[in-house]
Amino acid sequence: MTFVTDDAAMTGRLKSEKKYLLDEMTRGDMAPEELPLFRGLPASRRAELLRHAMVHSVSPGTVLFEQGDVPNFQLVVLAGSAQLFGRSAEGREVLIEAARAPDLIIPAAVLTDAPYLMQARVPEPSRFLLIHAAAFRAAVDADPLLAHAVIGSLAHQFRRMVRQIKNLKLRTATQRVGCYLLALSKRQGTPDRAVLPFEKTLIASELGITRESFSRALSSLGQSGIRVDGQTIAILDARRLAAACTPDPLIDGADAGDFLI
Amino acid sequence: MTFVTDDAAMTGRLKSEKKYLLDEMTRGDMAPEELPLFRGLPASRRAELLRHAMVHSVSPGTVLFEQGDVPNFQLVVLAGSAQLFGRSAEGREVLIEAARAPDLIIPAAVLTDAPYLMQARVPEPSRFLLIHAAAFRAAVDADPLLAHAVIGSLAHQFRRMVRQIKNLKLRTATQRVGCYLLALSKRQGTPDRAVLPFEKTLIASELGITRESFSRALSSLGQSGIRVDGQTIAILDARRLAAACTPDPLIDGADAGDFLI
DNA sequence: GTCCGGCATTGATCCAAATCAAGGCGCGGC
DNA sequence: GCCGCGCCTTGATTTGGATCAATGCCGGAC
């Protein structure tokens, strides 16, 4: 089992660099045994699952799977992260979401044995647990605790998607940018600034706008008390920023920041 | 336990009329015992669940719950349908999805005991099974078959949301309209026409555009072989329509039409 | 150090879609 | 029958954001 690595997938379009993600590396480097996914499982069952599993370390640029592929494995992020992209028939590509340790990567596709709707790429050196899809489905069917964990993961992921839809349908580009910054600063625990987790081009595509519009939105939010310095956005006046973009906990939400499962 | 019915919720904004939905009524009027959700459950467990449940018939305009509410019940559609709306801080409101028999209504919120991200309204006379939330969670934890059914429902709903995001981020308004028509005609089994399931204003909001833009998109698609006659859209040349809007099974998909669980 | 390639910004222009504003149609009430 | 209210369409205008194009900036290769 090998992944497509680097090459064509990395030329051109959207890719992500290490530098933005180094700080993330401090978080989450899990041994498979201590995954929350397995919490409370009888040792025998865990061992059984891990017998059908392996750990892969992959380098930046690796494509874990393509959209349209039928899942062979349930992937679980042990360290690093994966980015999920949607691509149109014309070849345009947008970031839909990012998975970090200890997330499951799209259990919805694996459990229904349906083709992936997104491509997964790895932006930084990362490690994944690969559990055979059929074995995973069987284990989930057999073990209530595992099923419970999976349900939690699916539910959180569903809610993230609903939030994103509300964000896209109900807000303007500038509002999305402002709320994104506020959510980021809150998640990072630094009320006076936010550090962008990856390239602006990529964030723009996550927010459903072009990089140029993102850049302009940032500069227009200068009027609302922010200063841009590279990847760091200083938030001088959170009150004013909030007034300009009307954040809403049901969109930018509490649990949008805490991680799946 | 009573729902807010009619009154303020129906004045103004988005509402839905019976006429569009009468044909849907022929489909799906289920006895609680024969829900796919309960398929294979030991009779004792099903009885136990139904002891904590009730059936409610509700009239059009009823609000089942508001966004922000904490779930009291897992609702299951027995007959008719429910529409799920997202509302912004400013009060703008959009349709995010529709649930029909025998769908579960947002199990993601019920199972995580988290506030609803959407409001649910009933556009036509409908019947729902209401299962006490705590009892439902307990039963799902205890019963692998029930858990399996819930996982299927969550997974399908997640995938629908991903499709919608791709639709919004990757396509223009006219493409979305064209693909919507093609998907509709396929789902309805009539390759030469599509019948809109509800008011155009509502469909427009589901597609993330204004009613005016929807109207214009329809008329501009006249050039691609469609004719609009009220709620019925004749598709004279599916080939040409497809060429104009580049449908994609990973967005308009196969299972976007078949219903959850 | 220089060169180069990817990312970001900025400006100019274009375009799609929103908004604003009239009518028109169909249906239910009376 | 007539009226009135929603819903829809159509037109005029505005605007938010995309696209096109040029330049700047930084980091890495050498």
PDB file of C-alpha atoms (C1' of nucleotides) in Angstrom, chain A residues 19 172-174 208-210 212-213 216, chain D residues 16-22 26-28:
ATOM      1  CA  LYS A  19       6.588  26.632   8.063  1.00  0.00           C
ATOM      2  CA  THR A 172     -20.474  38.287   2.833  1.00  0.00           C
ATOM      3  CA  ALA A 173     -16.834  37.629   2.106  1.00  0.00           C
ATOM      4  CA  THR A 174     -15.659  40.306   4.518  1.00  0.00           C
ATOM      5  CA  GLY A 208     -15.038  30.424  -0.593  1.00  0.00           C
ATOM      6  CA  ILE A 209     -13.283  33.476  -2.045  1.00  0.00           C
ATOM      7  CA  THR A 210     -10.208  34.239  -4.150  1.00  0.00           C
ATOM      8  CA  GLU A 212      -7.238  38.666  -4.034  1.00  0.00           C
ATOM      9  CA  SER A 213     -10.563  39.134  -2.293  1.00  0.00           C
ATOM     10  CA  ARG A 216      -8.692  43.098   0.094  1.00  0.00           C
TER      11      ARG A 216
ATOM     12  C1'  DG D  16     -19.308  42.719  -4.368  1.00  0.00           C
ATOM     13  C1'  DG D  17     -16.244  39.840  -5.887  1.00  0.00           C
ATOM     14  C1'  DA D  18     -13.746  37.618  -9.871  1.00  0.00           C
ATOM     15  C1'  DT D  19     -10.504  38.114 -13.303  1.00  0.00           C
ATOM     16  C1'  DC D  20      -6.558  39.990 -15.535  1.00  0.00           C
ATOM     17  C1'  DA D  21      -2.167  41.973 -15.085  1.00  0.00           C
ATOM     18  C1'  DA D  22       1.863  44.038 -12.914  1.00  0.00           C
ATOM     19  C1'  DC D  26      10.816  36.539   0.761  1.00  0.00           C
ATOM     20  C1'  DG D  27      13.242  32.195   1.071  1.00  0.00           C
ATOM     21  C1'  DG D  28      15.819  28.673  -1.000  1.00  0.00           C
TER      22       DG D  28
END
